[in-house]
Tab-separated table of N, CA and C in Angstrom:
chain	number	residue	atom	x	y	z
A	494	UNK	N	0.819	-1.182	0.000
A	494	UNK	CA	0.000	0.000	0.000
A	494	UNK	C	0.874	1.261	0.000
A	495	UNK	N	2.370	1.508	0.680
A	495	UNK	CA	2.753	2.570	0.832
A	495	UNK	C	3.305	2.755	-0.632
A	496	UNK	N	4.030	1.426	-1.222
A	496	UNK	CA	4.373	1.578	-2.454
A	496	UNK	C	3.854	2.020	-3.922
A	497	UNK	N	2.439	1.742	-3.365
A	497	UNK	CA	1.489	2.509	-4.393
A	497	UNK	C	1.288	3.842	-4.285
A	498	UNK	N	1.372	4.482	-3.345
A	498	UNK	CA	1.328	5.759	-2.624
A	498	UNK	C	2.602	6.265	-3.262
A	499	UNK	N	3.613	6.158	-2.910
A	499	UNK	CA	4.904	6.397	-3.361
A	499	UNK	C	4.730	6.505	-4.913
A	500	UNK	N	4.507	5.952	-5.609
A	500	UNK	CA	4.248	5.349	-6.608
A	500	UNK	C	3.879	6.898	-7.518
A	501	UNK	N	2.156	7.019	-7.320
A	501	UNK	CA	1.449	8.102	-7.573
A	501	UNK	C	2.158	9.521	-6.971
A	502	UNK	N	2.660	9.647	-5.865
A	502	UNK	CA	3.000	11.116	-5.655
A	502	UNK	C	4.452	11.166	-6.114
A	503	UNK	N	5.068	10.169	-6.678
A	503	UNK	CA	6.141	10.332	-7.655
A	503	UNK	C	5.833	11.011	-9.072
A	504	UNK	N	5.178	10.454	-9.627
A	504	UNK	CA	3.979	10.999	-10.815
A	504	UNK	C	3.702	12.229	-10.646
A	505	UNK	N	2.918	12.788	-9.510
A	505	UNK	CA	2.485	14.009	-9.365
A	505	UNK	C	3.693	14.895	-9.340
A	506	UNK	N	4.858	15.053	-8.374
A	506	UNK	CA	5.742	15.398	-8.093
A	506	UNK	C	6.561	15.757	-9.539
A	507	UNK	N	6.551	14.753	-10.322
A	507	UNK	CA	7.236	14.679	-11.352
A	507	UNK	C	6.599	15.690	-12.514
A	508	UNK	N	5.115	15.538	-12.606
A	508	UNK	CA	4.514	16.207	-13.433
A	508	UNK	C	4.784	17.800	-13.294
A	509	UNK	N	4.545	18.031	-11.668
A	509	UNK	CA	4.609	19.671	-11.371
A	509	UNK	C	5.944	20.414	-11.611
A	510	UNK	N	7.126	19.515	-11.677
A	510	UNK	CA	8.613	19.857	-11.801
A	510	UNK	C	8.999	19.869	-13.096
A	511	UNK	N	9.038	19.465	-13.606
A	511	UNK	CA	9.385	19.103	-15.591
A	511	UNK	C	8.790	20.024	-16.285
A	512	UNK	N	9.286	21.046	-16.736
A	512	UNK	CA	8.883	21.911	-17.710
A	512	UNK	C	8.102	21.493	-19.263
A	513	UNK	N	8.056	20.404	-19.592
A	513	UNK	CA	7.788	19.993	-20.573
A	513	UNK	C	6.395	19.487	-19.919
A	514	UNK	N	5.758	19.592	-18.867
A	514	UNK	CA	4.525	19.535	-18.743
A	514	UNK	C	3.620	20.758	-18.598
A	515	UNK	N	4.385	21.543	-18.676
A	515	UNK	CA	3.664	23.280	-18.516
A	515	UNK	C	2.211	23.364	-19.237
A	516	UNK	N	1.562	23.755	-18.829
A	516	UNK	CA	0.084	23.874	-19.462
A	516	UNK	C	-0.332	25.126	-19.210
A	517	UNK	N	-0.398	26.420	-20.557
A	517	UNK	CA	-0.717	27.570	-19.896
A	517	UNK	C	-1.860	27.916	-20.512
A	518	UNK	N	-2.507	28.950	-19.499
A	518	UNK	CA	-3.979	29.573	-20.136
A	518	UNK	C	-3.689	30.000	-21.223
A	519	UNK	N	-5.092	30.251	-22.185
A	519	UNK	CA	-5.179	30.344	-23.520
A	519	UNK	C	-4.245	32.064	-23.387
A	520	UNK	N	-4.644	32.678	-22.285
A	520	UNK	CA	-4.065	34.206	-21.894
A	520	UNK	C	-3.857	34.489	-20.515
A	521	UNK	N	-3.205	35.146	-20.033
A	521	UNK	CA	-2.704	35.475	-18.640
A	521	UNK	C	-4.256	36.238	-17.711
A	522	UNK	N	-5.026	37.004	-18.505
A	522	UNK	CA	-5.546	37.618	-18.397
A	522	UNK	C	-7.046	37.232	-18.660
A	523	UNK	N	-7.603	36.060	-18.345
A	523	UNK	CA	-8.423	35.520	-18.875
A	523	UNK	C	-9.775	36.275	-18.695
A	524	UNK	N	-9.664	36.786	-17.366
A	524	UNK	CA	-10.913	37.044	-16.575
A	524	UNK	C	-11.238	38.876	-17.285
A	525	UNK	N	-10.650	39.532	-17.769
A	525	UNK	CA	-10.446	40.642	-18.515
A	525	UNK	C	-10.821	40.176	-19.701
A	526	UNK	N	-10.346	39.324	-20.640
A	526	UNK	CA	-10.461	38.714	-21.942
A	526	UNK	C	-12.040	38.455	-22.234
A	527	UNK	N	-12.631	37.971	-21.059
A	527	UNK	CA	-13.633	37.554	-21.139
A	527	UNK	C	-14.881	38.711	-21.061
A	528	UNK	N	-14.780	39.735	-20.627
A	528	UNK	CA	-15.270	41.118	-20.112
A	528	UNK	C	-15.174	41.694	-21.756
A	529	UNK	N	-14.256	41.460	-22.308
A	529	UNK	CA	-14.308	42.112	-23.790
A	529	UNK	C	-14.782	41.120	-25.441
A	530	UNK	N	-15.266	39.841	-24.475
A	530	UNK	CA	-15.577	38.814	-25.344
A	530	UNK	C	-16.999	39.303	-26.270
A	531	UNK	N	-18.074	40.333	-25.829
A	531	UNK	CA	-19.365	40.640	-26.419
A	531	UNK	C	-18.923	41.768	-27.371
A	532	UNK	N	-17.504	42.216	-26.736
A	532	UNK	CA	-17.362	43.726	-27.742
A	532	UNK	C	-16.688	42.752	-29.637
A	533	UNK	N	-16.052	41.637	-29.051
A	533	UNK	CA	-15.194	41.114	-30.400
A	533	UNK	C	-16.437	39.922	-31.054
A	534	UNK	N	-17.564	39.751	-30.275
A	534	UNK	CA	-18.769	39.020	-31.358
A	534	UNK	C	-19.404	40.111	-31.730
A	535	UNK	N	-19.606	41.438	-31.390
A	535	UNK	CA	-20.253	42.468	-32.321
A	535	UNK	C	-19.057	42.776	-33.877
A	536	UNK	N	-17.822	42.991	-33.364
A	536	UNK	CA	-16.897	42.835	-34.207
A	536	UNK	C	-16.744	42.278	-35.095
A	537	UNK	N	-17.120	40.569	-34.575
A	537	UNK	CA	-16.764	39.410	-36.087
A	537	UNK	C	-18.586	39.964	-36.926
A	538	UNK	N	-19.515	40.191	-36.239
A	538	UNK	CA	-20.464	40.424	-37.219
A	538	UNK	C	-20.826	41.712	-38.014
A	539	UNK	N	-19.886	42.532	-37.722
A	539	UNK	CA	-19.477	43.517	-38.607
A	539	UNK	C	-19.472	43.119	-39.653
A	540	UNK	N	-18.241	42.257	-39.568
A	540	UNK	CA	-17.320	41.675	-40.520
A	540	UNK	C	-18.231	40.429	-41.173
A	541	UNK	N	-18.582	39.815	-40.558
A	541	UNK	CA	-19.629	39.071	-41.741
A	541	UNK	C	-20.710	39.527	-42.396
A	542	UNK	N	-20.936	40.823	-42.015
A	542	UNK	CA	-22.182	41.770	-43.115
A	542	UNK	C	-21.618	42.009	-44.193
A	543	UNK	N	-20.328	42.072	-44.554
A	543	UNK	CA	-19.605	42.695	-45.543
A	543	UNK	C	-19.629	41.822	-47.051
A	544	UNK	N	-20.289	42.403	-48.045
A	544	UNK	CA	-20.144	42.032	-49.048
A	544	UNK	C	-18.432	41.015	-49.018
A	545	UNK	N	-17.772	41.550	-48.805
A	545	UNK	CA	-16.202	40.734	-49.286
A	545	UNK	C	-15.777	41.066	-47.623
A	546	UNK	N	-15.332	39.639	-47.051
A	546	UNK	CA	-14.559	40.045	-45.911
A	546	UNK	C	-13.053	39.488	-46.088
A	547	UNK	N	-12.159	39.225	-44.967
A	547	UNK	CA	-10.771	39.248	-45.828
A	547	UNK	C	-10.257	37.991	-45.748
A	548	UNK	N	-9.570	37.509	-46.633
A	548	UNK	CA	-9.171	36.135	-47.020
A	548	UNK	C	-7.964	36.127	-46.816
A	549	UNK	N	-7.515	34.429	-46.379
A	549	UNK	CA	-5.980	34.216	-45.788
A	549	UNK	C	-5.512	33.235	-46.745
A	550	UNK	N	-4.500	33.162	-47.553
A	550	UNK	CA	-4.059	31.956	-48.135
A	550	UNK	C	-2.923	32.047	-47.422
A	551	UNK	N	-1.753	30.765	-47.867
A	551	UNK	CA	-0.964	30.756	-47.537
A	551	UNK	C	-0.170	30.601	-49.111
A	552	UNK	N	1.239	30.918	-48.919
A	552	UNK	CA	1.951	31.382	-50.197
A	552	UNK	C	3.046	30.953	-49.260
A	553	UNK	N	4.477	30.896	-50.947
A	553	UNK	CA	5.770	30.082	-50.354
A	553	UNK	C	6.450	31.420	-49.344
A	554	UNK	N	6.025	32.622	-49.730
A	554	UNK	CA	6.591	33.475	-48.805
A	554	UNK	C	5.721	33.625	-47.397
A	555	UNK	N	4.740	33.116	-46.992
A	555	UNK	CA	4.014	32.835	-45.450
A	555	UNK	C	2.719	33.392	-45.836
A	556	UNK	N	1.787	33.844	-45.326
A	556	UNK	CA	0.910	34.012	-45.033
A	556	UNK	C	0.504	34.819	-45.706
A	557	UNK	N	-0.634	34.988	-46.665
A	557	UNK	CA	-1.234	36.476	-47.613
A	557	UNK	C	-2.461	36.973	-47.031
A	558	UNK	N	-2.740	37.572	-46.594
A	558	UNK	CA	-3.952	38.117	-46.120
A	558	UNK	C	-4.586	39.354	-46.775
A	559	UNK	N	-5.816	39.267	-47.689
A	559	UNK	CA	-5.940	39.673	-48.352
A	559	UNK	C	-7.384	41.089	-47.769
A	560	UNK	N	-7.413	42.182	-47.752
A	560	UNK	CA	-8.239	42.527	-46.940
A	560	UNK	C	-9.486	43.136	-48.869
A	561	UNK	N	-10.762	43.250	-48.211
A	561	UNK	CA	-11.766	43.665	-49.360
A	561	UNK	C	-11.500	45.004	-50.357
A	562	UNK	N	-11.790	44.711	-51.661
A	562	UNK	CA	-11.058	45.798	-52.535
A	562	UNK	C	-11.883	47.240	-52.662
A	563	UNK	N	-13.418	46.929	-51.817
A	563	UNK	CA	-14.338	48.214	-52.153
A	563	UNK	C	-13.763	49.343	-50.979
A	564	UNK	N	-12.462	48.595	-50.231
A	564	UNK	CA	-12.322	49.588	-48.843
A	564	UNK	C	-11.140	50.465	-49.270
A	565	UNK	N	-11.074	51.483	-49.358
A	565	UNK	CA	-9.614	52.355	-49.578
A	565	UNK	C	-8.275	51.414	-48.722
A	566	UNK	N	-6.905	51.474	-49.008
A	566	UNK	CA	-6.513	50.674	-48.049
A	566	UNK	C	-5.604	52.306	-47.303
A	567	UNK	N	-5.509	53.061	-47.220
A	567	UNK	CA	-5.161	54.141	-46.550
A	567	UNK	C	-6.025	54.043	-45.499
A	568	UNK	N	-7.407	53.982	-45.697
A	568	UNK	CA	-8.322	53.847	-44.448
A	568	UNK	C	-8.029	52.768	-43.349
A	569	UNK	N	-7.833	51.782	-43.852
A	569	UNK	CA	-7.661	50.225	-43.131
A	569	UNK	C	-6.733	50.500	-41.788
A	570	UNK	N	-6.999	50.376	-40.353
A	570	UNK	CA	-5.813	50.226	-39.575
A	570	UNK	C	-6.262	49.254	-38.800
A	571	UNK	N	-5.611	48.795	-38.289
A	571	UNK	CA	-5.309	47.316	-36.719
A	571	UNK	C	-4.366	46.544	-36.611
A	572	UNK	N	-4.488	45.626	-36.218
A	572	UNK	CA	-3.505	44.448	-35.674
A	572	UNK	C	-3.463	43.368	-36.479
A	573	UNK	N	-2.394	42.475	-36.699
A	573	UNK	CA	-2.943	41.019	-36.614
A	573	UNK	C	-2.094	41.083	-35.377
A	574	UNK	N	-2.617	39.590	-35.041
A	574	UNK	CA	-2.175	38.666	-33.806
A	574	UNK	C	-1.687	37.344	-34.127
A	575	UNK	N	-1.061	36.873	-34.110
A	575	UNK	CA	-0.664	35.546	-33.910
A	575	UNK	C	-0.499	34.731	-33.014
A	576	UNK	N	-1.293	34.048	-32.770
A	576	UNK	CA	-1.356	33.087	-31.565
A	576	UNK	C	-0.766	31.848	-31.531
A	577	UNK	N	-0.152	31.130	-30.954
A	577	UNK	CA	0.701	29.679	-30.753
A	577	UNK	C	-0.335	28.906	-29.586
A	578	UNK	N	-1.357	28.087	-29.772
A	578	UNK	CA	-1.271	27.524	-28.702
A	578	UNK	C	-0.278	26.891	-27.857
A	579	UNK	N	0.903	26.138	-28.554
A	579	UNK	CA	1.816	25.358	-27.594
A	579	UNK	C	2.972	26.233	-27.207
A	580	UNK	N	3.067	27.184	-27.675
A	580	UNK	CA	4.229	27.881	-26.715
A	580	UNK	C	3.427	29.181	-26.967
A	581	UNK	N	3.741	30.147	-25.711
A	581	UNK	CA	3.138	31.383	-25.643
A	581	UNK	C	4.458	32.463	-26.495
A	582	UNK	N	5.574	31.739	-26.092
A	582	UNK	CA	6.762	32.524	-26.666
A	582	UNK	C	6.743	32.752	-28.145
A	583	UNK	N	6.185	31.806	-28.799
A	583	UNK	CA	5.821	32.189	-30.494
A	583	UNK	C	5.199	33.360	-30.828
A	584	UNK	N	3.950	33.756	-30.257
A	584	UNK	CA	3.200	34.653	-29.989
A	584	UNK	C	3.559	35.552	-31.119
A	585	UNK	N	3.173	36.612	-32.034
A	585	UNK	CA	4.028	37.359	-31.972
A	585	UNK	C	2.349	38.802	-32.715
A	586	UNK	N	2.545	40.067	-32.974
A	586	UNK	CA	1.769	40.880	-33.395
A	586	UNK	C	2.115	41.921	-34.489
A	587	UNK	N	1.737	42.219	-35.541
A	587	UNK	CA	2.234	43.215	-36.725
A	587	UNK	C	1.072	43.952	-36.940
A	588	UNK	N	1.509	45.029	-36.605
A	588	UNK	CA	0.370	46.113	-37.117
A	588	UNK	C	0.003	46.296	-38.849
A	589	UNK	N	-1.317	46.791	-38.583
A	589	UNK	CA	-1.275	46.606	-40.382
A	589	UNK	C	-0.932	48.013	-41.166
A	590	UNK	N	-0.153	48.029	-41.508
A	590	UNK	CA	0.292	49.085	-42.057
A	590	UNK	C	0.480	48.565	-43.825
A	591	UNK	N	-0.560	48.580	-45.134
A	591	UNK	CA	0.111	47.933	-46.114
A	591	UNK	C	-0.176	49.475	-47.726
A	592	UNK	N	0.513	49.206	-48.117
A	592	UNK	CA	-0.181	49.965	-49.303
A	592	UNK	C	-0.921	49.500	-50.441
A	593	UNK	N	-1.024	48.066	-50.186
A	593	UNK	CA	-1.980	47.574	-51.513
A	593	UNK	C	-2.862	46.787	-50.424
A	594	UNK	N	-3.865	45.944	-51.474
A	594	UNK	CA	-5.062	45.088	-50.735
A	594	UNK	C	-4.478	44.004	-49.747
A	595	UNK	N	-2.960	43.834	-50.383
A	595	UNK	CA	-3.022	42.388	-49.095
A	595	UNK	C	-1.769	42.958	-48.119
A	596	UNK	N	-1.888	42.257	-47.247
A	596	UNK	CA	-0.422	42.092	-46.135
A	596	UNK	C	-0.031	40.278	-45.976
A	597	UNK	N	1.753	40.594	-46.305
A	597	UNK	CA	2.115	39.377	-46.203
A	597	UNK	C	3.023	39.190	-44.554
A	598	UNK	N	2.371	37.966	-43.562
A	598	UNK	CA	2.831	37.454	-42.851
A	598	UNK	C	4.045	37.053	-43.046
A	599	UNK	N	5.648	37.334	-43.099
A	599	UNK	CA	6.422	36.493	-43.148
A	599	UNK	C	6.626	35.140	-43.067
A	600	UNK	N	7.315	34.116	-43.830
A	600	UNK	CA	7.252	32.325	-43.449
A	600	UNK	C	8.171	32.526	-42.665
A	601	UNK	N	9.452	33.581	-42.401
A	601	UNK	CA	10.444	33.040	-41.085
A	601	UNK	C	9.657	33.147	-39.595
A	602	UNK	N	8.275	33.936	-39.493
A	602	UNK	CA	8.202	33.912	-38.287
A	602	UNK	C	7.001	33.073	-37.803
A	603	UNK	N	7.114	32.496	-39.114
A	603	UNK	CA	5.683	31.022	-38.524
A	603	UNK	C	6.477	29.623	-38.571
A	604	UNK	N	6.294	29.208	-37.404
A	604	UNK	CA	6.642	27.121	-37.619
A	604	UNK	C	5.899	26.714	-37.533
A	605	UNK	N	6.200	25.006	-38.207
A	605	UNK	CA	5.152	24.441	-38.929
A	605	UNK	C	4.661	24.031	-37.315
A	606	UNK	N	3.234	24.043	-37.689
A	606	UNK	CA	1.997	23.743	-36.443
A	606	UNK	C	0.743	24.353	-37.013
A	607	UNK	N	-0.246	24.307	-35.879
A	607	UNK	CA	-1.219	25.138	-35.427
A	607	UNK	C	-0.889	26.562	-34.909
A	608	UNK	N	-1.704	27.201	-35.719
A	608	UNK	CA	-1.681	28.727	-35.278
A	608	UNK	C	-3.154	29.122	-35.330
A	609	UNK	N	-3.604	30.584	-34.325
A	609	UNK	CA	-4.603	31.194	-34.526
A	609	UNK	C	-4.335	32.282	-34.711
A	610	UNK	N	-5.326	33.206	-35.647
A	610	UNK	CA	-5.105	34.468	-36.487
A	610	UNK	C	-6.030	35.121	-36.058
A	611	UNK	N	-6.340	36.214	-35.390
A	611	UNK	CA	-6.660	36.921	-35.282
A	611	UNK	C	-6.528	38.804	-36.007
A	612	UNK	N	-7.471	39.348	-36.770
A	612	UNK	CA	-7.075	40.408	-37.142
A	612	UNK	C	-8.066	41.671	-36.608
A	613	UNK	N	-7.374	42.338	-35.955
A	613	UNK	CA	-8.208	43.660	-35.639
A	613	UNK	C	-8.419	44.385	-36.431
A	614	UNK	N	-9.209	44.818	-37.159
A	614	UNK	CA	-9.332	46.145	-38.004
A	614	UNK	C	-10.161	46.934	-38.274
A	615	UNK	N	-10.036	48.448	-38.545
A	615	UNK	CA	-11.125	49.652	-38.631
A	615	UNK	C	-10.803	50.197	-39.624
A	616	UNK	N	-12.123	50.391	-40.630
A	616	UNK	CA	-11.862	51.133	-41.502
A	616	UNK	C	-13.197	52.115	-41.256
A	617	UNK	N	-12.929	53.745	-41.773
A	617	UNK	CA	-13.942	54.515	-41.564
A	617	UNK	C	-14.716	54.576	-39.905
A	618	UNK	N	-14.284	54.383	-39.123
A	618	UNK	CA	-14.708	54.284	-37.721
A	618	UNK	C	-15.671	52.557	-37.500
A	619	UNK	N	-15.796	51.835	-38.272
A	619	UNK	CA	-16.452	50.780	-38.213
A	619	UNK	C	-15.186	49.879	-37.516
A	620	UNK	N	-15.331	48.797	-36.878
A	620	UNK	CA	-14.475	48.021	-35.879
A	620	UNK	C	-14.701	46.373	-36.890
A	621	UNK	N	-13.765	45.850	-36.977
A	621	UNK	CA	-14.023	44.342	-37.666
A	621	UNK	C	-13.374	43.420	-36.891
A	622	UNK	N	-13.608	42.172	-36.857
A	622	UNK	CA	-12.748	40.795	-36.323
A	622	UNK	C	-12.924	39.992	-37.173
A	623	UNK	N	-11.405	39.246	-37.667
A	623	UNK	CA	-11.544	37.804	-38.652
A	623	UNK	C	-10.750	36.815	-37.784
A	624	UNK	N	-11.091	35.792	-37.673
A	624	UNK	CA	-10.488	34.947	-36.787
A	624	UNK	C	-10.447	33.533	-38.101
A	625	UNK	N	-9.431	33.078	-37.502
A	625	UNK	CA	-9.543	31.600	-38.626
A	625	UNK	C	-8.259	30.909	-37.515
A	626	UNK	N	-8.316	29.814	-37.853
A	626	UNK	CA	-7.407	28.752	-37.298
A	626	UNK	C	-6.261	28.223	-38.735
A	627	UNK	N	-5.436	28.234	-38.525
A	627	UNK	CA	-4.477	27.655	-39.458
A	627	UNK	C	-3.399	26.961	-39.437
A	628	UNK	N	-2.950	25.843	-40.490
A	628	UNK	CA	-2.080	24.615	-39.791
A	628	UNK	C	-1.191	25.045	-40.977
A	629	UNK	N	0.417	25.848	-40.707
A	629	UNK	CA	1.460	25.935	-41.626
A	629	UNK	C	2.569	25.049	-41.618
């Protein structure tokens, strides 16, 4: 009986110490995240009223993100985001700053995995969200 005991809080012990078991929230800040969760579903349905909303391919140079051609792109400003679920350190954010319809994601700063995309953007005082999941 003690050896089974031993046994299991070896396991536990082991799990909480080893960095390669780290399991972190989707965000540090969850309980905030969540407080602004009704403002980014008014957001994505902005963005799905839109005759053309914005499209992501992927290309040998990384990521093309293509935003709608009826919008001036001088007007266009926000974020993308890049999200890593398995390491938070991937993470990374580029403002959109482009002079034609698309912005290209670099391929040096994506590895191959799962990623989530998030893009903030306002054009004309209107607020948008495109979210997509993507495996590069």
């Amino acid at each position: 009986f003690v050896g089974f005991i031993s046994f299991i809080l070896f396991f536990v012990v082991r799990m909480n110490v080893q960095s390669k078991y780290d399991h972190d929230l989707v965000t540090d800040s969850y309980y905030e995240e969540e407080l602004k969760y009704q403002n980014d579903i008014d957001k994505q349905r902005n963005a799905q009223k839109l005759v053309q909303n914005i499209t992501s391919k992927q290309t040998a140079a990384g990521v093309e993100i293509t935003f709608p051609e009826t919008f001036t792109v001088e007007d266009i400003k926000g974020k993308v985001f890049l999200y890593r679920p398995s390491n938070k350190q991937l993470d990374f954010e580029i403002p959109i700053s482009t002079s034609d319809t698309y912005l290209l994601v670099p391929e040096q700063r994506l590895l191959d995995g799962r990623w989530n995309i998030k893009i903030f953007w306002k054009h004309k005082n209107m607020d948008y969200l495109f979210k997509k999941e993507l495996i590069y």
